[in-house]
Structure formats: C-alpha cells, structure tokens
Coordinates of C-alpha atoms in Angstrom, one line a residue:
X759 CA 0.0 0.0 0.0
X760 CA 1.2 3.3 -0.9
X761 CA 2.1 6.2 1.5
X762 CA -0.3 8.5 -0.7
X763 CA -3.2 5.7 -0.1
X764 CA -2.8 5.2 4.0
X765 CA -1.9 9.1 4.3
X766 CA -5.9 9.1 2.9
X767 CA -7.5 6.4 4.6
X768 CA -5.8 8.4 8.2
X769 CA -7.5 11.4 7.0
X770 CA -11.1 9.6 6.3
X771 CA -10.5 7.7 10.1
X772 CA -10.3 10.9 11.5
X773 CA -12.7 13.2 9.9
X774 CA -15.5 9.6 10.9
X775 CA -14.1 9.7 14.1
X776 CA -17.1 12.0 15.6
X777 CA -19.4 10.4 14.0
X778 CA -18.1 6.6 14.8
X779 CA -17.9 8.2 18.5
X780 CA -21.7 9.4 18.4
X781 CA -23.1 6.3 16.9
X782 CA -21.2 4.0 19.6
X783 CA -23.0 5.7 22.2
X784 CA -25.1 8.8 21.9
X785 CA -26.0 9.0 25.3
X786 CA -22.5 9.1 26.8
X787 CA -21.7 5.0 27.2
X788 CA -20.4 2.2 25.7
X789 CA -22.3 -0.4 24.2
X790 CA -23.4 -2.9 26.3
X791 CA -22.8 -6.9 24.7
X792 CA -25.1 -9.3 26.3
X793 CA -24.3 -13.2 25.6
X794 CA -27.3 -15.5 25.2
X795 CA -26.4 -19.4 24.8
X796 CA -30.1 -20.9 23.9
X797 CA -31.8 -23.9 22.2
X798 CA -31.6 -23.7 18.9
X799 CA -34.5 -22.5 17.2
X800 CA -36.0 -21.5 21.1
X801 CA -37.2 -17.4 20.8
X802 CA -39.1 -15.8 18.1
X803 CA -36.4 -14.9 14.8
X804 CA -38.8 -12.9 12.9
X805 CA -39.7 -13.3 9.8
X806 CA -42.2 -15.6 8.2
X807 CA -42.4 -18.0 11.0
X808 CA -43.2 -14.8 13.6
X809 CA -46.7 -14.0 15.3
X810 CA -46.0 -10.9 14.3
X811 CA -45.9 -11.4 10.5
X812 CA -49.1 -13.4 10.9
X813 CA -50.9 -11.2 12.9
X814 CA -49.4 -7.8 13.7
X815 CA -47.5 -7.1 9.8
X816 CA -45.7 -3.8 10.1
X817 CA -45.9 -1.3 7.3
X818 CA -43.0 -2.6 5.4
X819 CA -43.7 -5.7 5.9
X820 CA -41.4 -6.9 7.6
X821 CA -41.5 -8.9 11.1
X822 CA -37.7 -8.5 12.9
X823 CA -36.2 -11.2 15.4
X824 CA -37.7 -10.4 19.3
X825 CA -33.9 -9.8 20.3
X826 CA -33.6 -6.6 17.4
X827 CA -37.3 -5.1 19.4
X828 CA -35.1 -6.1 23.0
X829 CA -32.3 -4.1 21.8
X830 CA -34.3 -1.2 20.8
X831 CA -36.4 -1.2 24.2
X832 CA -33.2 -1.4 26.8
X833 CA -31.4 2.0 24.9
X834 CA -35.0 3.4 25.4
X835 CA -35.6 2.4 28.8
X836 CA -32.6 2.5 30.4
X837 CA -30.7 5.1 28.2
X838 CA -27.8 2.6 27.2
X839 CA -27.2 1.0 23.4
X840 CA -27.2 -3.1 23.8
X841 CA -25.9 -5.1 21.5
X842 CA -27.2 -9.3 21.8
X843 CA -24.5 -11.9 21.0
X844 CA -26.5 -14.7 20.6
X845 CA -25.7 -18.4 19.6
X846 CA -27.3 -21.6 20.1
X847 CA -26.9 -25.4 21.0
X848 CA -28.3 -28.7 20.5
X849 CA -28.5 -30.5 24.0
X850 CA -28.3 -30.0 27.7
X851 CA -24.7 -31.6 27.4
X852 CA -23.5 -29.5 24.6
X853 CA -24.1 -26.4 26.9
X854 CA -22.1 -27.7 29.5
X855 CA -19.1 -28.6 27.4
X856 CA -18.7 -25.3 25.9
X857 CA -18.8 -23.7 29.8
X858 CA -15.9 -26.2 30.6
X859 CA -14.3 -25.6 27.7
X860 CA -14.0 -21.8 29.0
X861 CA -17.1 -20.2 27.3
X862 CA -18.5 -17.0 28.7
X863 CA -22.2 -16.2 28.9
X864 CA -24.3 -13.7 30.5
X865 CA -27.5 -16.1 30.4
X866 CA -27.9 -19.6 29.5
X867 CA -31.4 -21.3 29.1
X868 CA -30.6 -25.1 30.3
X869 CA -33.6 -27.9 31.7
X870 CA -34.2 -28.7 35.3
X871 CA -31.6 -30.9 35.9
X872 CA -28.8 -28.9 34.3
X873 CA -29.8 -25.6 36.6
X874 CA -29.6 -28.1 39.2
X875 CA -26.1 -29.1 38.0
X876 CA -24.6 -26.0 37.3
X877 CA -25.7 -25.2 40.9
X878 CA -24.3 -27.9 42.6
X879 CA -20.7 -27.3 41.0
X880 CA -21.3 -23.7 41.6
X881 CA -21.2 -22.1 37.8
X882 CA -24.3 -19.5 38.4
X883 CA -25.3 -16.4 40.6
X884 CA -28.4 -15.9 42.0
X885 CA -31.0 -13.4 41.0
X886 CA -31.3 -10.0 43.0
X887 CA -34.0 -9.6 45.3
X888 CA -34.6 -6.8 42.9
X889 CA -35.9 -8.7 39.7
X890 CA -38.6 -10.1 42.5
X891 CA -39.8 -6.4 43.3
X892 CA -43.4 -6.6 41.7
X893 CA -43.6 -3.1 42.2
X894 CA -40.7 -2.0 39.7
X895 CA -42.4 -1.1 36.5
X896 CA -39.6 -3.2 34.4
X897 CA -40.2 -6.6 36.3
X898 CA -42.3 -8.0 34.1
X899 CA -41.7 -11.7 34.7
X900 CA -42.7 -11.6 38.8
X901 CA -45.6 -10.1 37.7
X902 CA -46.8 -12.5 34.8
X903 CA -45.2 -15.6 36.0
X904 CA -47.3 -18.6 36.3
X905 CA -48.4 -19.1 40.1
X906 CA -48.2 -23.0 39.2
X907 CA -44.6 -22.0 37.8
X908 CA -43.8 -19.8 40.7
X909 CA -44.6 -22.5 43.5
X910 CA -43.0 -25.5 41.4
X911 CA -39.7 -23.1 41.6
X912 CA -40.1 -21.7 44.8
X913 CA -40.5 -25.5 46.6
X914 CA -37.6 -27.6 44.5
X915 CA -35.0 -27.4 46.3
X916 CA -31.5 -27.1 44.0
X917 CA -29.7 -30.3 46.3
X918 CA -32.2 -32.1 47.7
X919 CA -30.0 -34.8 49.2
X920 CA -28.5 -32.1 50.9
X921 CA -30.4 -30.6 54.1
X922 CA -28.2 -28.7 54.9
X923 CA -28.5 -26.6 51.4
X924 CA -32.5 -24.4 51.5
X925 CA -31.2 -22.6 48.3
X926 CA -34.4 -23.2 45.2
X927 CA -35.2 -23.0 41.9
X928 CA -36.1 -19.8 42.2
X929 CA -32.8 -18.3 43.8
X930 CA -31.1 -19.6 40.5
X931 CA -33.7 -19.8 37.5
X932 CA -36.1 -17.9 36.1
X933 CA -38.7 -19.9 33.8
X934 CA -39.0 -19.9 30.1
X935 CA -40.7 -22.8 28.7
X936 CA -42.5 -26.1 30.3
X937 CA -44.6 -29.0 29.2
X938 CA -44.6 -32.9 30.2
X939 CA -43.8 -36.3 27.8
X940 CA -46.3 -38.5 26.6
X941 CA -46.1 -40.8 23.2
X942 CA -47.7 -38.8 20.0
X943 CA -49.3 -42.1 18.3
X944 CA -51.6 -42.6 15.1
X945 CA -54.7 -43.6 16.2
X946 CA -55.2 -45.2 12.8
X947 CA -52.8 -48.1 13.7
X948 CA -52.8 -47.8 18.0
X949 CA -56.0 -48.9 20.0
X950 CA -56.4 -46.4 22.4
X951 CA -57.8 -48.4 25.0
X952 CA -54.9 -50.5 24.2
X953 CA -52.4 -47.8 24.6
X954 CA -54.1 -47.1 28.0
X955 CA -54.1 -50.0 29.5
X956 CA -49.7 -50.8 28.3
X957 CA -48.8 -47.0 29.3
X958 CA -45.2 -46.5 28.8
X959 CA -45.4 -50.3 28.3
X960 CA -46.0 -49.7 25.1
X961 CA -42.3 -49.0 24.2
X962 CA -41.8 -53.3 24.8
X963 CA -45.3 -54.0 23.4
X964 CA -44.3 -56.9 20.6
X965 CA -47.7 -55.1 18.5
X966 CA -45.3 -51.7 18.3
X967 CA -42.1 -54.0 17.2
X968 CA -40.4 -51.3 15.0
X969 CA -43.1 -49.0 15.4
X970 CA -41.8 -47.1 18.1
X971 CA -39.1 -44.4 19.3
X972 CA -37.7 -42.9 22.4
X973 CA -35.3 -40.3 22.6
X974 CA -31.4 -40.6 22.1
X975 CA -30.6 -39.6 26.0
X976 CA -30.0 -41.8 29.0
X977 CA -32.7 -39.2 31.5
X978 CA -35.5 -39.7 29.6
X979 CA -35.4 -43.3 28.7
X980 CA -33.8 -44.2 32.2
X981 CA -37.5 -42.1 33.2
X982 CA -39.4 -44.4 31.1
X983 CA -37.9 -47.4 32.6
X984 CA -38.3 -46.3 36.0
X985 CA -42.3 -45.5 35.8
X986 CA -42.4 -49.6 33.9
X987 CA -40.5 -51.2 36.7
X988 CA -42.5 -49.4 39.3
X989 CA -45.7 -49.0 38.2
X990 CA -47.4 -51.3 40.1
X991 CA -45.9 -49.2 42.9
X992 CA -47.0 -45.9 41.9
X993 CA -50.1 -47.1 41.0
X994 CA -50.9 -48.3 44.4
X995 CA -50.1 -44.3 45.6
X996 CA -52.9 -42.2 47.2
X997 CA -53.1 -39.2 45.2
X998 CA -55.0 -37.2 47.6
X999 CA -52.7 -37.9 50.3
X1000 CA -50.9 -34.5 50.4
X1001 CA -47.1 -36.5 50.6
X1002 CA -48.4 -37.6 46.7
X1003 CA -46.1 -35.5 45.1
X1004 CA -43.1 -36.4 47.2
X1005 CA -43.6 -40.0 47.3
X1006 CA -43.8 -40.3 43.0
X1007 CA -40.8 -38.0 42.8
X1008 CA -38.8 -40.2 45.0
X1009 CA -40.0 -43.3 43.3
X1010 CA -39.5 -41.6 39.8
X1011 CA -35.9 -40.4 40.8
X1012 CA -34.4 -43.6 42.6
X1013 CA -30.3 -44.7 41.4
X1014 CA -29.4 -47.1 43.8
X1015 CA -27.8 -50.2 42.7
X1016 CA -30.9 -52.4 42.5
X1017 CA -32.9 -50.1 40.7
X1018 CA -30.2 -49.6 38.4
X1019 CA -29.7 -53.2 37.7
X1020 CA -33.5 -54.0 37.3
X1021 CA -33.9 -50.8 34.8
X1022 CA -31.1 -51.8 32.8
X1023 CA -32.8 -55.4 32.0
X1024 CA -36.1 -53.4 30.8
X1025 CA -34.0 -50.9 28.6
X1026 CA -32.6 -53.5 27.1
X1027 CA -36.3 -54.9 26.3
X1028 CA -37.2 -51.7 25.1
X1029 CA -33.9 -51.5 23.2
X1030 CA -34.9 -55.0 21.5
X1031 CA -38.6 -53.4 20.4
X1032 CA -38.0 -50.0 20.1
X1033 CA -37.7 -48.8 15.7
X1034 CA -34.5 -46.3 16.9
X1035 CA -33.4 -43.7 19.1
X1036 CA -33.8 -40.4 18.0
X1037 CA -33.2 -36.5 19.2
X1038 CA -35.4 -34.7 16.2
X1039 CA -36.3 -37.4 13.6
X1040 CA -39.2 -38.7 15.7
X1041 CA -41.5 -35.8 14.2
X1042 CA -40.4 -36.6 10.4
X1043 CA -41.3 -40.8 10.9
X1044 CA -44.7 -40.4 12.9
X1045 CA -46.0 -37.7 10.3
X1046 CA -44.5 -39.5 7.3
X1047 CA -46.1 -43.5 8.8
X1048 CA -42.7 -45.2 9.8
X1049 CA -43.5 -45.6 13.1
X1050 CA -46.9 -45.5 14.9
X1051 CA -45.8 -44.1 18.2
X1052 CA -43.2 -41.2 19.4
X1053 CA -41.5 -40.7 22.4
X1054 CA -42.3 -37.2 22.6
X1055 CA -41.7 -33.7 24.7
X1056 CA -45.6 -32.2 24.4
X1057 CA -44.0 -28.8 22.0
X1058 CA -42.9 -31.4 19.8
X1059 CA -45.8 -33.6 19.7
X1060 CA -48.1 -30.2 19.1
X1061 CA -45.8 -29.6 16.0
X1062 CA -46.2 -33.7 14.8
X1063 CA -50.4 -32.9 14.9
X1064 CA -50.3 -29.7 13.7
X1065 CA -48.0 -30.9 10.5
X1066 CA -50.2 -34.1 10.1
X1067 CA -53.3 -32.0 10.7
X1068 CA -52.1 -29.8 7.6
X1069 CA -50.4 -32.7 5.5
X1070 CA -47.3 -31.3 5.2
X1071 CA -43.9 -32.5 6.2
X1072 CA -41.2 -30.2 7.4
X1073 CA -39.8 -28.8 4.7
X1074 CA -43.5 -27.8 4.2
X1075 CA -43.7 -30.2 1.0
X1076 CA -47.5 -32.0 0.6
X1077 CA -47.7 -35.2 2.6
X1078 CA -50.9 -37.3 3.4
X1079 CA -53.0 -35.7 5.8
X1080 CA -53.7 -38.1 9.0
X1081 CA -54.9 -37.0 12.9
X1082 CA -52.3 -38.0 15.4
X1083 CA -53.0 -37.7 19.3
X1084 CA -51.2 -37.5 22.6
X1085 CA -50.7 -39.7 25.4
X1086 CA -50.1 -39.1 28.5
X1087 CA -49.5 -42.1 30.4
X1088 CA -52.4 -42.4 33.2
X1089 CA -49.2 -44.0 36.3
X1090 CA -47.2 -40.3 35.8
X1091 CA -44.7 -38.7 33.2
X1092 CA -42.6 -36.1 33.3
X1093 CA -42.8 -32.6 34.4
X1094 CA -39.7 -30.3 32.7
X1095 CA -38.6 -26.8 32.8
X1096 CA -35.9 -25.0 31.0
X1097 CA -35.5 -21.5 32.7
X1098 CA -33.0 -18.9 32.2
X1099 CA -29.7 -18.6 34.5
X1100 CA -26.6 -16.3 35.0
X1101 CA -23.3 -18.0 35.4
X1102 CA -21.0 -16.0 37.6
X1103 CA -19.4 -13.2 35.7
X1104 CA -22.9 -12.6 33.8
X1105 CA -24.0 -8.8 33.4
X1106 CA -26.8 -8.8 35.7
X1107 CA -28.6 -5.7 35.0
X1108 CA -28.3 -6.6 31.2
X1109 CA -29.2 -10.4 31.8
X1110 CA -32.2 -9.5 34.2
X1111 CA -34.1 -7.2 32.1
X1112 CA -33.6 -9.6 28.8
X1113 CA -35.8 -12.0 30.9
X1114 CA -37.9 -9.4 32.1
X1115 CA -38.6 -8.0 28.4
X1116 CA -39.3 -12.1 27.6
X1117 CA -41.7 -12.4 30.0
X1118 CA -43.9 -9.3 29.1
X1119 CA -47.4 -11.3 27.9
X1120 CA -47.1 -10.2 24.4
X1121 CA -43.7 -11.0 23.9
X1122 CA -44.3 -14.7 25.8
X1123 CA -47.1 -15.3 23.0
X1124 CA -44.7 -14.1 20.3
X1125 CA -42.5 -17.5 21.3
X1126 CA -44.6 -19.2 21.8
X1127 CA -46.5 -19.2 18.5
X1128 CA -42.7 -19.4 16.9
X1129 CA -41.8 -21.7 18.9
X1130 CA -44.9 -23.8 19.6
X1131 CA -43.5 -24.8 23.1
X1132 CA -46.0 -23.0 26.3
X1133 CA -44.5 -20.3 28.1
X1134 CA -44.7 -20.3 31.7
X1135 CA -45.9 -16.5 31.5
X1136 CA -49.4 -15.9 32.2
X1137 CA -51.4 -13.0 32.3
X1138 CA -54.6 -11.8 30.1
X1139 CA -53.1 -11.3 26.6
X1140 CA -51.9 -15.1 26.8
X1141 CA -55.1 -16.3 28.5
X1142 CA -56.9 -14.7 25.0
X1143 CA -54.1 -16.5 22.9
X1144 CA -54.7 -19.7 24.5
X1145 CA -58.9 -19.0 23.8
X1146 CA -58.1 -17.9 20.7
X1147 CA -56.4 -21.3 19.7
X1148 CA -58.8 -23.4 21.3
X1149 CA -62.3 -22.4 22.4
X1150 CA -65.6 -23.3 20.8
X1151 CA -69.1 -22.9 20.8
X1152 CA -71.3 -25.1 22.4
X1153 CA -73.9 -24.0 20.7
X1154 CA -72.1 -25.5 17.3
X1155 CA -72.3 -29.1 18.7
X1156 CA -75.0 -31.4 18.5
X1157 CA -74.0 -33.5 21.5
X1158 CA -73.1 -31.9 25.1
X1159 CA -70.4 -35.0 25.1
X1160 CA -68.6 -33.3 21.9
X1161 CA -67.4 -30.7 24.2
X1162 CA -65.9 -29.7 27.8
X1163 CA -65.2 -26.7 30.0
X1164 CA -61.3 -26.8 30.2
X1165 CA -60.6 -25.0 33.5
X1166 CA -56.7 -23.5 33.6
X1167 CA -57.3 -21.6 36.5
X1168 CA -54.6 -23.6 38.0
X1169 CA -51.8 -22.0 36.1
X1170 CA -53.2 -18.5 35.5
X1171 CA -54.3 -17.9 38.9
X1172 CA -54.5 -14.1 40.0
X1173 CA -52.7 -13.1 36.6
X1174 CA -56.2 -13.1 35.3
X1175 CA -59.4 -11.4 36.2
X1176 CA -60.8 -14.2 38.9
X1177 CA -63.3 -16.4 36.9
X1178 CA -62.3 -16.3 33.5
X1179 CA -60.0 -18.9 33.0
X1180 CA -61.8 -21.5 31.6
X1181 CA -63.6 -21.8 28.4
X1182 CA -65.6 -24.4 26.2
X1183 CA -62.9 -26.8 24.4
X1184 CA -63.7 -29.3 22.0
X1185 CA -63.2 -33.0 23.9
X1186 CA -61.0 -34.5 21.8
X1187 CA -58.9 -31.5 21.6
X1188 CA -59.0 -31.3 25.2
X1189 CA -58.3 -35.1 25.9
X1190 CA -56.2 -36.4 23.5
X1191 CA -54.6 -33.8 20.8
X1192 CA -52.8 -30.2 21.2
X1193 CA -55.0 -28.5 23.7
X1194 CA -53.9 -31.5 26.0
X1195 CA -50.2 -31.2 24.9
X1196 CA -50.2 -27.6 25.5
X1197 CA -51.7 -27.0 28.9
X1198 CA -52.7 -30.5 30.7
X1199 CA -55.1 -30.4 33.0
X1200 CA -53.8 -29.7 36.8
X1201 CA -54.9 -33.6 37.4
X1202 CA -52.7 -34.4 34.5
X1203 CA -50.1 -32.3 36.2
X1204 CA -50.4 -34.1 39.7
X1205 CA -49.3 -37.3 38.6
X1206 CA -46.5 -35.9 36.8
X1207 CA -42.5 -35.6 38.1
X1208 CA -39.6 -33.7 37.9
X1209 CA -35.9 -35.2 36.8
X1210 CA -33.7 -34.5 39.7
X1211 CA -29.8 -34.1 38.9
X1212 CA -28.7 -37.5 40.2
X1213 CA -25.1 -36.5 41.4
X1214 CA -21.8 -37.6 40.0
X1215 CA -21.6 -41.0 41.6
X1216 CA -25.6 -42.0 40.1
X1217 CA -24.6 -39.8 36.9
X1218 CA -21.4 -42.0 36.4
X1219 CA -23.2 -45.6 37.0
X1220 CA -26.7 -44.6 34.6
X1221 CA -24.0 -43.5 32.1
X1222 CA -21.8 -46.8 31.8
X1223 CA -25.6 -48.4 32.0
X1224 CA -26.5 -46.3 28.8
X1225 CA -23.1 -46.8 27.2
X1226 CA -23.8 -50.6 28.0
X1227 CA -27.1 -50.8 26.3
X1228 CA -25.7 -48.4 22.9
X1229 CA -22.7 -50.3 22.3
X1230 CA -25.1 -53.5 22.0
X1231 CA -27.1 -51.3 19.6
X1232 CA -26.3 -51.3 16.1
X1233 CA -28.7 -50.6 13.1
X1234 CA -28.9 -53.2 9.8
X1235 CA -28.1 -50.3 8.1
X1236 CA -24.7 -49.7 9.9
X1237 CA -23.7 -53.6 9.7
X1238 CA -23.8 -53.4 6.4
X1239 CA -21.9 -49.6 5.8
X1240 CA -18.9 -51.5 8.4
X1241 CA -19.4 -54.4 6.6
X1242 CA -18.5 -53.1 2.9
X1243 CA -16.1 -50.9 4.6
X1244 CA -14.1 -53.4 5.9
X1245 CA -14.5 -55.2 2.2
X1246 CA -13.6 -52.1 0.2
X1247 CA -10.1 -52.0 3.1
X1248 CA -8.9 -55.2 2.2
X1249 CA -9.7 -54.5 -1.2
X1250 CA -7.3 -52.0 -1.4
X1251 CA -4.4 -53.8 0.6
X1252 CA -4.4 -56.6 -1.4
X1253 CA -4.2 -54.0 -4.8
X1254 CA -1.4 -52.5 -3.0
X1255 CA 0.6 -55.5 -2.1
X1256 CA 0.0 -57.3 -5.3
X1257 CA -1.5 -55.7 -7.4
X1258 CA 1.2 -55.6 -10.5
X1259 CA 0.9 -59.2 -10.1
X1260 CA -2.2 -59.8 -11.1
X1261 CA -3.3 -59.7 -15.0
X1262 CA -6.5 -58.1 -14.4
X1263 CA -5.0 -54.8 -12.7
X1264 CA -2.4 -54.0 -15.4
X1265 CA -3.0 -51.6 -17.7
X1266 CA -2.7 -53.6 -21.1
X1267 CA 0.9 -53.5 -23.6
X1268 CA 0.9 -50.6 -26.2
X1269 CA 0.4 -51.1 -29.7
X1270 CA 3.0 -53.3 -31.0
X1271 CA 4.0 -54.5 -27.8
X1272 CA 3.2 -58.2 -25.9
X1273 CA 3.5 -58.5 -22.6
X1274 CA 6.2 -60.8 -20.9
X1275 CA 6.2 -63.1 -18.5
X1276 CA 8.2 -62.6 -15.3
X1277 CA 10.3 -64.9 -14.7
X1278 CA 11.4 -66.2 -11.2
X1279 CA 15.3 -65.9 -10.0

C-alpha cells in the first residue's frame, strides 16, 4: 500500500471519528454486549415464521427477530445502546461442554436438571431480590409468571440430598418454557384403550415392534424405565394424600444399585422393540407412517399434529393428511422446565431485564406461536391467545359430550381477572390432541415428576448403564456400511501389495507391444 493511499484512509478515520464516537454511544456510554447461549431455534427470529408477521404485519412488511425489538427497548428504557450476542446449541450436554471448555455467557437457558447441575458445581449467581420487586415497573416476569410455575420453583430445592442446602429453583432460574412427555401415536394403527391399559409399556409392546421411538438420551429413557418397573408401585399411591407428590418424585428419581440393575434389563427390552433412538427425527417418521408411536416432549408432539393436521412434512412439501394424538400415560410422566440462569461473571442488569422484556405477555405469546412450546408467562393477553387457539361454541355441537369446560385456572391464577380462566374446548382436543399437549389439566399435572440431577456418583453408574445398552445397539443399516467398509479396506491392501501381479490390474501393452512373463530368479 502506498504512502499517498494510507496518508488518505488516516484522514477519512479521523474526519469519521465523531461520527463513529456518536453512533457507539449517543447517550455518553459504551455499548453494552449481552451473551445469550439458547436452544436452537428456542425465541421468536422474525420473519415468516413470527406471530408478528401473521398477525401484527408492520408497514413494510417486515417482522424483525424479538432480540432486534429487546435491543431497541433497553437503549429506550434504560438510556444505554445493547448489543445481543447470541448463539445456540443442541443438547443440555453441549451447553455444559462449551462452559468447561471456558465459554463465557451472561444467560444460559438449560432444563431442570442442568440448573440443578450447574448449581451444585457452583457455575451460576443468583437473582437479585430486585428482579422479585413486583412493584418496579420493568419486572415484568414476577408479575406475569405462572403461580403454578412460581410454586414448582419456589419448593424444589436445588440439592435435595443435601439438608443442609434451602437454596431453590427460584434463587437460580427464572422460567422460560414447560410441558410434560407422553407418546404422540396414530390412532389409525394404536387402539387407544390399548395404549391405555400398556402406558409407557407400550415401548416393549411386541404389537409396536419397529413402530416405536424414544429419545437418544439416557434421562429420559432411564424415566421411562423407572415409571415400567414401578408402576405397580406408583399405581398403588394415594393421590389425595398431600405426601403424593413427594412419594412419585422419590419413586421416579431412585439410582441405587438395584434399581439400576432391574432398569437396565427393561432398557434392554425396550432396546430389542424400540424402531430407533432419535433426538429430532421422531417428528419426520410419525408424520410421514414409519412408526406408529413417538417418544415425545408435548411442543414437539403439538408440531407432529399440527403438521399431520395440515399434510405437510417439514420442509412444508404435501404429505398425506392423517390425525395424530397425545398420550399421556395415566401411572405419571414427566414434568420439565428450562429456565434462564446467570453464570457468575454474567451482566446482571443486562441479563435481568432480557428475561424481564421475555416475559412481558405479548412477547411470551410471540414465542410461543414461533416456537410452539408453552410459556410459563401468564397473564390476560396469553389467556386470549390460548382462547383464541382453542375455544368453541357449544352452541355448534349437537352433543353436550362433543365438548368440555377446560378449566386453567390452575396456572393463570391471580394473573387473570378471577373467573375467567376457563372456556368451552372441544373434547377431543382437550383429551387427546394439542390443547392437551399444551396445557394439561392440573390432574394431569399431579401425577407428573420432575428429573432430579442425580449426582456424580448416580450420573457415572446410569452412564456406563447407557453406554452398556448403545454399544449393544447397532442398526442393519450400519452392519452393512462397516461391513462393505471393511470389504472395500482389504480390497485395497491386497491391490497395493500385489496388485502388479495380477493380470486383471495391469494396464494392457501398447500397440505393437506383448506383454512378458516374469520370470522367477
């Protein structure tokens, strides 16, 4: 580069420099950068996919990402530019490697076990009493949390083998997104009364042989096991007995060594019925007919109807239409969370109000309808969402039995006008397909149970277990990849080695040429 050339660029730096200093921060300070480590594909990203491009279109059209509309509101309301570094992952475990690895983050959005976790080995800092203040015009998620929500965080304890340790939920977490497991099944092919009577049986009914899937992770399948080995236990529970809860989440949570053992045999079972183990797939094979029942978390089983509903598959090409439902299993299932945290280090102030901006009620139906997961804000505007998606008129049905009142006065509590959280739902929307995904019923809820975080020494013996049970595993279609692998290998060697020996491999004489003999020595 010429002298002439940089003598110009130095004069263009500093005739921008005013400019450069009064875009960075008009108000006097530096740019805040906020790191958000999420779920991939877990907050609204604008566009066509956004609530607000179906429903609230600006006047250009357009529909921008709910982090873009953050940024905009903290510089308003708090007189300070924000800028949102945000990235994504793919599992619980994935999130944990990259904080060992030395990853820094100012808010990370893992499940109940992993806030548990990261607790335990002392990675996060609590929230401020602060962000609890329901009388600070900004805290919008104390306000609009779910009282179900609140309670559940405010009475898990964060070690509960450890007495010594009161610290919750709630000192840690704040809540995102929630929802329970079931199986999403095609009643075309599954009895129901069937299905009801195996439960999570079904996944070593010989009937399903091929037909079904459970998820590629040790916690939920180790879950599954659990509630087949002891249902005769938990079915023998009292569940108005006010210890109800306790009693299924110690059942639904035991490691010791017998358990362990006896589980192992039945994951085995399951792993001789099962069609595969799958993380994401499970969506694409029940919509497309490959399998006839789904291991499923209820966002994803809402996203199996509503694609089957629509006959589409997920690249939104035309598929054959079919109804799938959503089965809860009546002896319990499981009850998750994932829920926002600060590791230590984190920009509270920034980290805080991100959450707080998230759990405004127009901004928790915005991810929701992106993300078709439920929110664990409440609050009117989501109460009419929910109506919105789901009521009917009774007056439209010939028989009272084609409809129900579906009361969820149990999770919007005193976020709504008293009275007014119910409405007329269609009955088999409300018992068996995406109404009963989306917000079970607070029966539904009672028999369901949270996945502690087992502790290293449970943690190491269920992993060997699961390592035990995938080494055994190996699809047809990977015997025969290893098999012509190995065949193509030796193969090769033997061209290598002798190769020039043999007739077939040599390229043949030129014109006028024959080819000779060698002779041995």
């Amino acid at each position: 580069m010429t002298k002439k050339r940089i003598g110009a660029l130095t004069l263009a730096a500093l005739a921008l420099t005013p400019t450069l200093l009064f875009t960075a921060g008009c108000s006097g300070e530096e740019t805040i950068v906020l790191r958000v480590f999420n779920w991939e594909e877990y907050i609204d990203e604008g566009g066509e996919g956004s609530y607000q491009y179906d429903y609230e279109v600006n006047e250009d059209g357009s529909a921008p990402p709910i982090i873009e509309d953050f940024e905009v509101w903290y510089e308003e309301t708090y007189g300070t530019p924000i800028r949102v570094e945000y990235s994504t992952f793919g599992t619980n475990e994935d999130m944990y490697n990259q904080l060992q690895l030395g990853d820094t983050y100012d808010l990370l959005c893992p499940s109940e076990y992993m806030i548990m976790k990261l607790a335990a080995e002392d990675y996060l800092q609590p929230y401020t009493e602060d962000f609890f203040d329901p009388d600070i015009e900004e805290n919008y998620y104390i306000r609009n949390v779910s009282p179900y929500i609140r309670e559940m965080f405010e009475s898990n304890r964060i070690n509960r083998k450890d007495e010594n340790d009161s610290s919750t939920w709630s000192d840690y977490a704040a809540g995102y997104m929630w929802g329970v497991t079931g199986f999403v099944y095609n009643p075309e092919f599954v009895n129901e009364d069937e299905l009801a009577a195996l439960g999570w049986d079904a996944m070593r009914a010989p009937q399903y042989r091929n037909r079904v899937t459970t998820k590629d992770n040790v916690r939920d399948s180790y879950f599954v096991a659990l509630a087949i080995c002891y249902r005769d236990e938990i079915e023998a529970l009292d569940m108005s007995a006010p210890d109800y809860g306790t009693r299924l989440a110690e059942i639904m949570n035991r490691t010791d060594d017998e358990t362990i053992a006896r589980v192992e045999e039945i994951m085995r079972e399951m792993d001789e019925n099962i069609y595969g183990y799958e993380t994401d797939t499970g969506k694409a094979d029940i919509v497309s007919g490959r399998i006839w029942l789904n291991f499923a978390w209820s966002g994803d089983a809402v996203y199996a109807m509503d694609l089957a509903e629509a006959g589409e598959d997920e690249e939104g090409n035309e598929a054959e239409q079919a109804l799938l439902n959503f089965f809860i299993p009546e002896e319990c299932a499981n009850l998750w969370f994932d829920g926002w945290v600060m590791p230590k280090g984190a920009n509270t102030q920034a980290a805080q109000a991100f959450v707080n901006f998230l759990s405004r009620p127009d901004n928790a139906v915005r991810n929701m309808y992106y993300i078709g997961y439920s929110g664990v804000i409440a609050g009117e505007e989501v109460l009419e969402y929910v109506k919105d998606c789901y009521s009917v008129d009774p007056e439209e049905y010939e028989s009272e039995e084609e409809y129900t009142k579906y009361d969820l006065s149990y999770f919007f509590g005193d976020t709504v006008e008293e009275g007014t959280a119910w409405f007329y739902a269609d009955t088999v929307q409300a018992t068996s397909r995406q109404l009963h995904a989306h917000y079970p019923t607070l029966e539904v809820t009672q028999r369901c149970a949270v996945m502690d975080y087992y502790g290293e020494e449970a943690n190491e013996a269920i992993n060997e277990l699961w390592s035990r049970i995938k080494s055994e595993t190996l699809d047809t279609w990977a015997i025969v990849v290893i098999c012509v692998g190995i065949v193509l290998v030796i193969a090769a060697i033997l061209l290598l080695k002798f190769g020039n020996k043999i007739d077939f491999f040599r390229l043949p004489p030129k014109k006028g040429y024959k080819r000779v003999k060698q002779q041995n020595c």
